[in-house]
Amino acid sequence: MFNGCTSLHSGREKFLKMKKTVKAQTMKEKIDLTMLKYEINLLELIQRRRVRIGYSFKKDEIENSIVHRVQGVFRRASAKWKDDVQLWLSYVVFCKKWATKVQLSKVFSAMLAIHSNKPALWIMAAKWEMEDRLSSESARQLFLRALRFHPECPKLYQEYFRMELMHAEKLRKEKQEFEKAKMDVGNLEYAEEILMGELARIIYKNSVNIIKSAEFHVSLLSIVQLFDFAKDLQREIYDDLQALHTDDPLTWDYVARRELEIESQPGEEPPTTKQTKVAEVGRREERCCAVYEEAVKTLRTESMCKCYINFCMERFAKKTSSRLLREKRLERTMVAFRKAHDLRLLLEFQYKQWSELLLHHDFLTEALEVAGAGMELFRGSVMMWQVKLQVLIASKSPDVAMLFEEAFVHLKPQICLPLWISWAEWSEGAKSQEDTEAIFKKAVLAVTGGDSVTLKDKYLDWAYRSGGYKKARAVFKSLQESRPFSVDFFRKMIQFEKDQESCKMANLREYYERALREFGSVDSDLWMDYIKEELNHPLGRPEHCGQIYWRAMKMLQGESAELFVAKHAVHQAGQL
């Protein structure tokens, strides 16, 4: 028995010792990080003050000693928390500003040795080598190492491709400068193939053999277009895109949009007047649409039709002072929608777009036809019923109420909340108060669960708008046992009461008590507001505040209780 107690006592001592060690270690880690922030802030402050007063005495001695201390803390921290990428990035940012390039290169090497599985870090290091150290060779080596770890990473290939093009452009500029200065460059040679972007071409060829997607192909084409000297490579990539990805909508989309960038044919004078410029834009858009038309014939898919419609919508959305061009764009957009509809390739949201476009331009008959067609195809969609109802309401049809009723027959009750709200909002403007209230009452019975919360809030708002406080209180009373509620439901009623000339404290207490019955365990603000109400209202009972406080402490849990205590303490201090 004694030995068991001794063993237990010994185990307890070990546990307390271990706990003390862990606590000390955690404290030391916190001190390290706090010291790190302090030292960096100190360094920033010294720099700002030196700039402000123009004082540079003992600059190297003071700043360098702080930089060395910060680097020491970063080294210890990164050794301890090797997996913390954010810590490494903070280290990199600090070194970029305060350390030498050699030191930063070592930091990147240490970071990549641990986080070689993150392509973004390889790209960051390679960009720094290329742009800050001006070392194309080091950047190239980093990209090649990264690709050994991530042989199928599109982003790595894209940035490596861009880097080689930038390198070629830099060499071309160097050569031009030497030639302008008529300097003898000795053994320095500029190979013509390198100057023309041959290294970038090799990367392109290798990458498209591994990553076989039109999206990746287009991304490389977008990069190479930024470099004027690589026209041959642009043509090669463009031709390959058309040859290798003919069955991809993205290819056709790119080819069609490219027509917008093609200038007037050689020999033709560029447009100068406003009219000729508008005519030129119109011709380019016609060429684009011709490509899309061909694409839709070749690829009869929803994606292809979506690309065509998106293009037309984008062009139509562009502002122009030319009425003719605007009408032409609208016509092309309608043709694109009609084409997709005839091929039965129009998506649900596109029927909505089409109908709303027609409605916006007062084509009510056509809008109703389109909404009806969309509803027939997507009868289970709340959105399509809403679209048709929107058109009927706009055209002031007598069939609106009948269509609402029909919608609830065809749709599942759990998805009908938007329709109930739309019906009530329409009825408020078009029907009597009795009709609107009847709709709300039906809705409250039909909509259950979390969706009913929104509906009850709207019902209470409508009641106050249409019948004032008396009506709102009646609705509140009728709904007070129909859970679930939102906090706002009770807060609205509290505010309605406070807006009255004769605000009754008894009613406020009733609303607060009912709200606390539902949310008293989680909402500390409700308890605080209740206490303030008792303190500030002319008919309040400040002597009840202590009781409310202890009730809150019993009901609130965890962080909510701590938050309540803090708020109450601040309020008490403000009262003194």
XYZ file of C-alpha atoms in Angstrom:
576
model
C 0.000 0.000 0.000
C 2.839 2.345 0.960
C 4.793 1.449 -2.181
C 1.736 2.250 -4.304
C 1.410 5.683 -2.701
C 5.144 6.334 -3.204
C 4.837 5.338 -6.876
C 1.806 7.599 -7.293
C 3.610 10.490 -5.597
C 6.679 9.941 -7.804
C 4.493 9.865 -10.929
C 2.798 13.098 -9.869
C 6.183 14.762 -9.345
C 7.318 13.667 -12.818
C 4.115 14.990 -14.348
C 4.464 18.357 -12.574
C 8.109 18.580 -13.614
C 7.210 17.780 -17.240
C 4.357 20.309 -17.137
C 6.728 22.938 -15.740
C 9.275 22.187 -18.492
C 6.629 22.424 -21.235
C 5.312 25.661 -19.741
C 8.835 27.099 -19.588
C 9.485 26.038 -23.180
C 6.219 27.595 -24.364
C 7.042 30.782 -22.457
C 10.489 30.870 -24.070
C 8.932 30.452 -27.528
C 6.536 33.324 -26.822
C 9.418 35.484 -25.583
C 11.418 34.676 -28.746
C 8.557 35.704 -31.047
C 7.770 38.807 -28.993
C 11.446 39.782 -29.076
C 11.471 39.230 -32.830
C 8.573 41.650 -33.343
C 10.178 44.152 -30.987
C 13.553 44.064 -32.774
C 11.977 44.464 -36.231
C 9.840 47.377 -35.026
C 12.918 48.966 -33.454
C 14.812 48.618 -36.712
C 11.954 50.262 -38.646
C 11.762 53.093 -36.108
C 15.516 53.778 -36.287
C 15.361 53.866 -40.071
C 12.448 56.318 -40.098
C 14.141 58.610 -37.607
C 17.427 58.583 -39.514
C 15.585 59.569 -42.705
C 13.633 62.291 -40.892
C 16.634 64.002 -39.288
C 19.260 63.014 -41.879
C 21.506 61.362 -39.260
C 23.759 58.440 -40.274
C 26.293 58.224 -37.405
C 27.238 54.604 -36.504
C 24.622 53.330 -38.912
C 26.381 50.058 -39.694
C 27.187 49.316 -36.045
C 23.667 49.884 -34.733
C 21.542 48.482 -37.577
C 23.819 45.501 -38.297
C 23.818 44.353 -34.674
C 19.996 44.375 -34.628
C 19.818 42.611 -38.019
C 22.163 39.874 -36.752
C 20.041 39.385 -33.620
C 16.827 39.145 -35.661
C 18.430 36.673 -38.049
C 19.516 34.582 -35.067
C 15.949 34.465 -33.752
C 14.636 33.584 -37.224
C 17.213 30.794 -37.544
C 16.235 29.305 -34.187
C 12.516 29.678 -34.911
C 12.747 28.143 -38.413
C 14.798 25.257 -37.019
C 12.164 24.648 -34.333
C 9.061 25.128 -36.510
C 10.276 23.844 -39.860
C 6.768 23.226 -41.173
C 5.569 26.790 -40.571
C 5.569 28.243 -44.096
C 4.386 31.649 -42.881
C 7.414 31.884 -40.599
C 9.739 31.116 -43.513
C 8.026 33.756 -45.641
C 8.450 36.317 -42.854
C 12.138 35.390 -42.753
C 12.375 35.926 -46.523
C 10.621 39.310 -46.337
C 12.974 40.459 -43.582
C 16.069 39.331 -45.509
C 14.871 41.052 -48.679
C 14.785 44.339 -46.838
C 17.705 44.093 -44.414
C 20.056 41.267 -45.313
C 22.501 40.628 -48.149
C 21.589 38.729 -51.295
C 23.908 35.878 -50.317
C 22.091 35.449 -47.011
C 18.692 35.442 -48.691
C 19.911 32.837 -51.177
C 20.834 30.601 -48.211
C 17.400 31.151 -46.645
C 15.696 30.120 -49.881
C 17.892 27.005 -50.089
C 17.061 26.001 -46.501
C 13.341 26.633 -47.040
C 13.188 24.656 -50.300
C 15.059 21.743 -48.740
C 12.159 21.373 -46.292
C 9.229 22.585 -48.442
C 10.151 21.121 -51.804
C 6.515 20.001 -52.191
C 5.297 23.593 -52.692
C 5.716 24.859 -56.287
C 4.875 28.457 -55.303
C 8.023 28.635 -53.137
C 10.218 27.406 -55.999
C 8.714 30.078 -58.250
C 9.281 32.770 -55.630
C 12.952 31.788 -55.254
C 13.525 31.609 -59.015
C 11.891 35.018 -59.589
C 14.117 36.528 -56.920
C 17.216 35.063 -58.579
C 16.104 36.405 -61.952
C 14.780 39.834 -60.995
C 16.830 40.815 -57.932
C 20.114 38.973 -58.346
C 19.887 39.233 -62.154
C 21.060 35.646 -62.396
C 19.253 33.824 -65.186
C 21.417 30.740 -64.697
C 20.502 30.397 -60.989
C 16.805 30.891 -61.799
C 17.058 28.254 -64.542
C 18.661 25.751 -62.151
C 15.911 26.335 -59.595
C 13.184 25.763 -62.173
C 14.853 22.565 -63.402
C 15.145 21.268 -59.822
C 11.510 22.196 -59.163
C 10.354 20.303 -62.242
C 12.084 17.170 -60.965
C 9.825 17.369 -57.916
C 6.728 18.551 -59.834
C 6.964 17.243 -63.421
C 3.275 17.936 -64.140
C 2.835 21.379 -62.549
C 1.441 23.856 -65.149
C 2.398 26.943 -63.126
C 6.068 25.926 -63.003
C 6.208 25.466 -66.769
C 4.445 28.783 -67.344
C 6.882 30.732 -65.142
C 9.930 28.899 -66.504
C 8.717 29.682 -70.047
C 8.262 33.347 -69.112
C 11.716 33.465 -67.493
C 13.472 32.184 -70.625
C 11.659 34.743 -72.773
C 12.676 37.501 -70.342
C 16.263 36.229 -70.478
C 16.253 36.338 -74.285
C 14.802 39.844 -74.252
C 17.485 40.995 -71.796
C 20.257 39.585 -74.018
C 18.778 41.281 -77.072
C 18.763 44.641 -75.271
C 22.356 44.131 -74.116
C 23.470 43.360 -77.644
C 21.678 46.432 -79.015
C 23.349 48.666 -76.420
C 26.800 47.293 -77.253
C 26.162 47.790 -80.962
C 24.977 51.366 -80.420
C 28.112 52.149 -78.398
C 30.275 50.335 -81.026
C 32.049 48.481 -78.238
C 34.269 45.472 -78.716
C 32.670 42.701 -76.669
C 35.637 40.342 -77.136
C 34.733 36.689 -76.709
C 31.180 37.472 -75.602
C 28.827 35.835 -78.095
C 25.094 36.146 -78.510
C 23.815 32.987 -80.184
C 21.033 33.829 -82.637
C 18.934 30.858 -81.494
C 19.008 32.035 -77.882
C 18.118 35.579 -78.935
C 15.100 34.255 -80.843
C 13.801 32.375 -77.773
C 14.912 28.850 -78.627
C 15.190 27.880 -74.938
C 11.588 28.996 -74.387
C 10.573 26.947 -77.437
C 12.197 23.828 -75.940
C 10.268 24.362 -72.695
C 7.064 24.834 -74.683
C 7.562 21.615 -76.670
C 8.355 19.553 -73.580
C 5.522 20.984 -71.508
C 2.737 20.428 -74.063
C 3.814 16.797 -74.373
C 3.226 16.400 -70.624
C 0.270 18.767 -70.000
C -2.186 18.154 -72.818
C -4.891 20.751 -72.279
C -6.097 23.686 -74.330
C -6.182 25.887 -71.239
C -2.461 25.367 -70.624
C -1.708 25.894 -74.320
C -3.602 29.184 -74.311
C -1.789 30.315 -71.149
C 1.590 29.887 -72.883
C 0.277 31.751 -75.898
C -0.841 34.634 -73.665
C 2.681 34.823 -72.192
C 4.563 34.748 -75.491
C 2.338 37.508 -76.913
C 3.978 39.917 -74.464
C 7.302 39.569 -76.302
C 7.459 41.208 -79.736
C 10.641 39.411 -80.815
C 8.987 35.961 -80.522
C 6.503 36.287 -83.411
C 7.617 32.973 -84.967
C 7.112 31.163 -81.666
C 3.684 32.803 -81.312
C 2.631 31.492 -84.719
C 3.946 28.015 -83.929
C 2.040 27.822 -80.617
C -1.112 29.221 -82.236
C -0.977 26.689 -85.070
C -0.373 23.843 -82.631
C -3.328 24.971 -80.526
C -5.642 24.713 -83.524
C -4.186 21.383 -84.600
C -4.059 19.648 -81.218
C -7.217 20.962 -79.531
C -9.814 21.337 -82.273
C -12.464 19.657 -80.116
C -12.026 22.011 -77.160
C -14.388 25.038 -76.831
C -11.553 27.062 -75.287
C -9.597 26.810 -78.557
C -12.492 28.149 -80.624
C -13.148 30.843 -78.019
C -9.530 31.984 -78.197
C -9.450 31.920 -82.012
C -12.690 33.919 -82.205
C -11.620 36.565 -79.681
C -8.292 36.925 -81.463
C -10.173 38.504 -84.366
C -10.777 41.547 -82.154
C -7.020 42.187 -82.039
C -6.326 41.758 -85.756
C -5.827 45.181 -87.305
C -6.843 46.383 -90.773
C -5.334 44.493 -93.687
C -1.931 45.712 -94.925
C -2.368 48.493 -97.429
C -5.525 49.796 -95.765
C -5.393 53.049 -93.855
C -6.129 52.722 -90.125
C -9.469 54.262 -89.054
C -9.196 57.887 -87.971
C -12.700 59.349 -87.720
C -15.282 58.252 -85.187
C -17.469 56.666 -87.858
C -14.653 54.641 -89.396
C -13.534 53.449 -85.958
C -17.065 52.270 -85.158
C -17.257 50.538 -88.544
C -13.901 48.817 -87.893
C -15.082 47.579 -84.471
C -18.277 46.309 -86.100
C -16.288 44.395 -88.754
C -14.040 42.801 -86.137
C -17.031 41.705 -84.069
C -18.657 40.262 -87.210
C -15.509 38.206 -87.845
C -15.581 36.967 -84.241
C -19.217 35.902 -84.542
C -18.484 34.138 -87.833
C -15.860 32.026 -86.037
C -18.310 31.291 -83.214
C -20.978 30.271 -85.716
C -18.526 27.838 -87.296
C -17.560 26.598 -83.833
C -21.162 25.878 -82.849
C -21.641 23.893 -86.067
C -18.479 21.889 -85.394
C -18.863 21.488 -81.617
C -22.499 21.164 -80.612
C -21.936 21.397 -76.857
C -23.286 23.497 -73.997
C -19.763 24.799 -73.275
C -19.323 26.062 -76.827
C -22.680 27.825 -76.802
C -21.818 29.311 -73.430
C -18.580 30.779 -74.858
C -20.513 32.296 -77.786
C -23.193 33.827 -75.550
C -20.646 35.146 -73.040
C -18.751 36.897 -75.824
C -21.925 38.510 -77.170
C -23.007 39.606 -73.687
C -19.576 41.102 -72.971
C -19.582 43.095 -76.207
C -23.165 44.260 -75.632
C -22.224 45.436 -72.112
C -19.462 47.659 -73.522
C -20.473 51.310 -73.687
C -20.703 52.989 -77.065
C -22.228 56.213 -78.313
C -23.123 54.570 -81.623
C -26.783 53.553 -81.666
C -26.206 51.387 -84.752
C -23.391 49.427 -83.100
C -25.435 48.969 -79.919
C -28.408 47.642 -81.902
C -26.151 45.326 -83.880
C -24.654 43.923 -80.668
C -28.120 43.326 -79.222
C -29.161 41.555 -82.418
C -26.067 39.298 -82.342
C -26.736 38.456 -78.692
C -30.332 37.450 -79.470
C -29.113 35.325 -82.394
C -26.633 33.520 -80.111
C -29.337 32.784 -77.525
C -31.767 31.623 -80.209
C -29.150 29.360 -81.810
C -28.371 27.659 -78.479
C -32.095 27.290 -77.729
C -32.809 25.711 -81.110
C -29.977 23.220 -80.525
C -31.386 22.534 -77.016
C -28.036 23.522 -75.524
C -29.141 26.529 -73.480
C -28.522 26.232 -69.742
C -31.011 27.176 -67.028
C -29.316 30.411 -65.956
C -28.980 31.418 -69.622
C -32.758 31.296 -70.077
C -32.886 33.724 -67.156
C -30.268 35.971 -68.807
C -32.123 35.904 -72.114
C -35.509 36.630 -70.568
C -34.170 39.499 -68.446
C -32.405 41.012 -71.469
C -35.665 40.961 -73.435
C -37.567 42.350 -70.472
C -35.042 45.153 -70.031
C -35.640 46.232 -73.639
C -39.444 45.956 -73.314
C -39.829 42.901 -75.560
C -42.536 41.535 -73.242
C -44.035 38.997 -75.657
C -40.652 37.512 -76.514
C -39.611 37.522 -72.834
C -42.751 35.592 -71.895
C -42.095 33.085 -74.679
C -38.504 32.529 -73.538
C -39.457 32.266 -69.841
C -42.168 29.745 -70.760
C -39.726 27.664 -72.807
C -37.204 27.663 -69.962
C -39.872 26.695 -67.434
C -41.007 23.761 -69.565
C -37.439 22.439 -69.719
C -36.680 23.077 -66.030
C -40.015 22.629 -64.273
C -38.329 21.722 -60.994
C -36.359 24.964 -60.895
C -37.510 27.738 -58.559
C -35.422 30.196 -60.574
C -37.322 29.508 -63.820
C -40.704 29.917 -62.114
C -39.463 33.219 -60.690
C -38.349 34.341 -64.160
C -41.778 33.657 -65.661
C -43.505 35.356 -62.729
C -41.212 38.358 -63.123
C -42.282 38.687 -66.755
C -45.978 38.297 -65.902
C -45.717 40.945 -63.173
C -43.921 43.316 -65.552
C -46.626 42.825 -68.164
C -49.360 43.295 -65.504
C -50.921 39.957 -66.332
C -54.029 38.857 -64.377
C -52.567 35.336 -64.158
C -49.837 36.111 -61.599
C -51.639 34.699 -58.546
C -52.710 31.588 -60.481
C -49.100 30.942 -61.559
C -47.892 31.260 -57.959
C -50.431 28.645 -56.937
C -49.370 26.390 -59.823
C -45.697 26.733 -58.859
C -46.325 25.377 -55.347
C -48.018 22.312 -56.883
C -44.994 21.463 -59.051
C -42.144 22.400 -56.695
C -40.886 20.703 -53.538
C -41.977 22.633 -50.408
C -38.423 22.880 -49.020
C -37.213 24.988 -51.974
C -40.195 27.348 -52.218
C -39.122 30.093 -49.780
C -38.045 32.569 -52.538
C -41.437 32.145 -54.230
C -43.384 32.752 -51.019
C -41.399 35.948 -50.402
C -41.901 37.069 -54.021
C -45.648 36.399 -53.780
C -45.967 38.391 -50.552
C -43.934 41.311 -51.953
C -46.043 41.372 -55.140
C -49.276 41.150 -53.158
C -48.244 44.054 -50.916
C -48.168 46.354 -53.934
C -51.007 44.852 -55.941
C -53.532 43.368 -53.500
C -55.258 44.223 -50.223
C -53.765 43.810 -46.729
C -56.086 40.877 -46.091
C -54.809 39.052 -49.207
C -51.190 39.691 -48.268
C -51.715 38.478 -44.706
C -53.420 35.352 -46.015
C -50.316 34.651 -48.122
C -48.017 35.112 -45.119
C -50.170 32.785 -43.020
C -50.091 30.114 -45.724
C -46.338 30.548 -46.056
C -45.708 30.155 -42.312
C -47.570 26.850 -42.367
C -45.879 25.610 -45.554
C -42.263 26.615 -44.853
C -40.587 24.798 -41.974
C -37.123 24.567 -40.438
C -34.409 27.177 -40.878
C -36.071 28.734 -43.948
C -39.051 29.805 -41.868
C -36.826 32.188 -39.848
C -36.452 34.578 -42.800
C -40.158 34.356 -43.545
C -41.165 35.265 -39.976
C -38.843 38.278 -40.000
C -40.428 39.501 -43.235
C -43.953 38.858 -41.913
C -43.209 40.978 -38.813
C -41.688 43.775 -40.945
C -44.732 43.807 -43.221
C -47.104 43.889 -40.246
C -45.389 46.976 -38.800
C -45.301 48.715 -42.216
C -48.929 48.047 -43.004
C -50.632 48.191 -39.602
C -48.220 49.795 -37.180
C -47.268 48.592 -33.709
C -50.634 47.052 -32.888
C -50.548 44.847 -35.969
C -46.890 43.892 -35.397
C -47.617 42.884 -31.777
C -50.530 40.728 -32.924
C -48.302 38.943 -35.455
C -45.587 38.546 -32.810
C -48.078 36.977 -30.419
C -49.322 34.597 -33.125
C -45.778 33.452 -33.992
C -44.134 33.446 -30.553
C -44.341 29.656 -30.176
C -43.578 28.821 -33.829
C -39.898 27.947 -33.557
C -37.229 28.446 -34.845
C -36.603 32.204 -34.583
C -33.771 34.604 -35.234
C -32.451 37.080 -32.670
C -33.529 39.833 -35.091
C -37.156 38.711 -34.772
C -37.140 39.724 -31.103
C -34.878 42.738 -31.595
C -37.269 44.119 -34.207
C -40.140 43.884 -31.726
C -38.042 45.538 -29.022
C -37.227 48.392 -31.406
C -40.872 48.746 -32.463
C -41.794 49.133 -28.783
C -39.052 51.704 -28.187
C -40.247 53.727 -31.188
C -43.641 54.275 -29.529
C -44.377 57.523 -27.720
C -45.417 55.625 -24.604
C -42.801 52.870 -24.495
C -43.956 50.277 -21.922
C -41.253 48.627 -19.825
C -43.534 45.651 -19.157
C -43.658 44.898 -22.898
C -39.905 45.303 -23.233
C -39.377 42.815 -20.397
C -41.717 40.372 -22.123
C -39.759 40.605 -25.391
C -36.392 40.303 -23.665
C -37.531 37.321 -21.608
C -38.841 35.533 -24.687
C -35.617 36.282 -26.583
C -33.482 35.022 -23.686
C -35.540 31.846 -23.543
C -34.317 31.112 -27.091
C -30.833 32.678 -27.130
C -29.865 33.286 -23.513
C -27.122 30.642 -23.537
C -25.223 32.124 -26.496
C -26.013 35.836 -26.900
C -24.239 37.998 -24.309
C -25.445 41.219 -25.990
C -29.068 40.398 -25.182
C -28.284 40.180 -21.468
C -26.309 43.438 -21.539
C -29.080 45.264 -23.396
C -31.637 43.960 -20.913
C -29.555 45.308 -17.999
C -29.119 48.694 -19.722
C -32.855 48.859 -20.368
C -33.627 48.356 -16.676
C -31.079 51.045 -15.779
C -32.067 53.646 -18.355
C -35.836 53.299 -18.834
C -37.941 55.693 -16.722
C -39.954 52.739 -15.424
C -36.981 50.376 -15.199
C -35.997 48.612 -11.983
C -32.235 48.963 -11.439
C -32.490 46.709 -8.379
C -33.245 43.796 -10.743
C -29.924 44.174 -12.600
C -28.001 42.006 -10.113
C -30.510 39.196 -10.561
C -30.303 39.488 -14.368
C -26.495 39.393 -14.105
C -26.474 36.135 -12.125
C -29.043 34.557 -14.440
C -26.740 35.435 -17.359
C -23.737 33.869 -15.608
C -25.716 30.656 -15.110
C -26.946 30.430 -18.711
C -24.006 31.684 -20.790
C -21.313 29.166 -21.692
C -17.582 29.428 -22.406
C -16.460 32.467 -24.392
C -19.945 34.009 -24.280
C -19.745 34.170 -20.468
C -16.252 35.720 -20.576
C -17.406 38.272 -23.134
C -20.412 39.161 -20.993
C -18.246 39.685 -17.891
C -15.873 41.942 -19.844
C -18.713 44.016 -21.326
C -20.401 44.314 -17.959
C -17.149 45.484 -16.349
C -16.665 48.134 -19.059
C -20.247 49.307 -18.583
C -19.828 49.485 -14.813
C -16.631 51.511 -15.233
C -18.474 53.904 -17.547
C -21.192 54.403 -14.953
C -18.690 55.578 -12.323
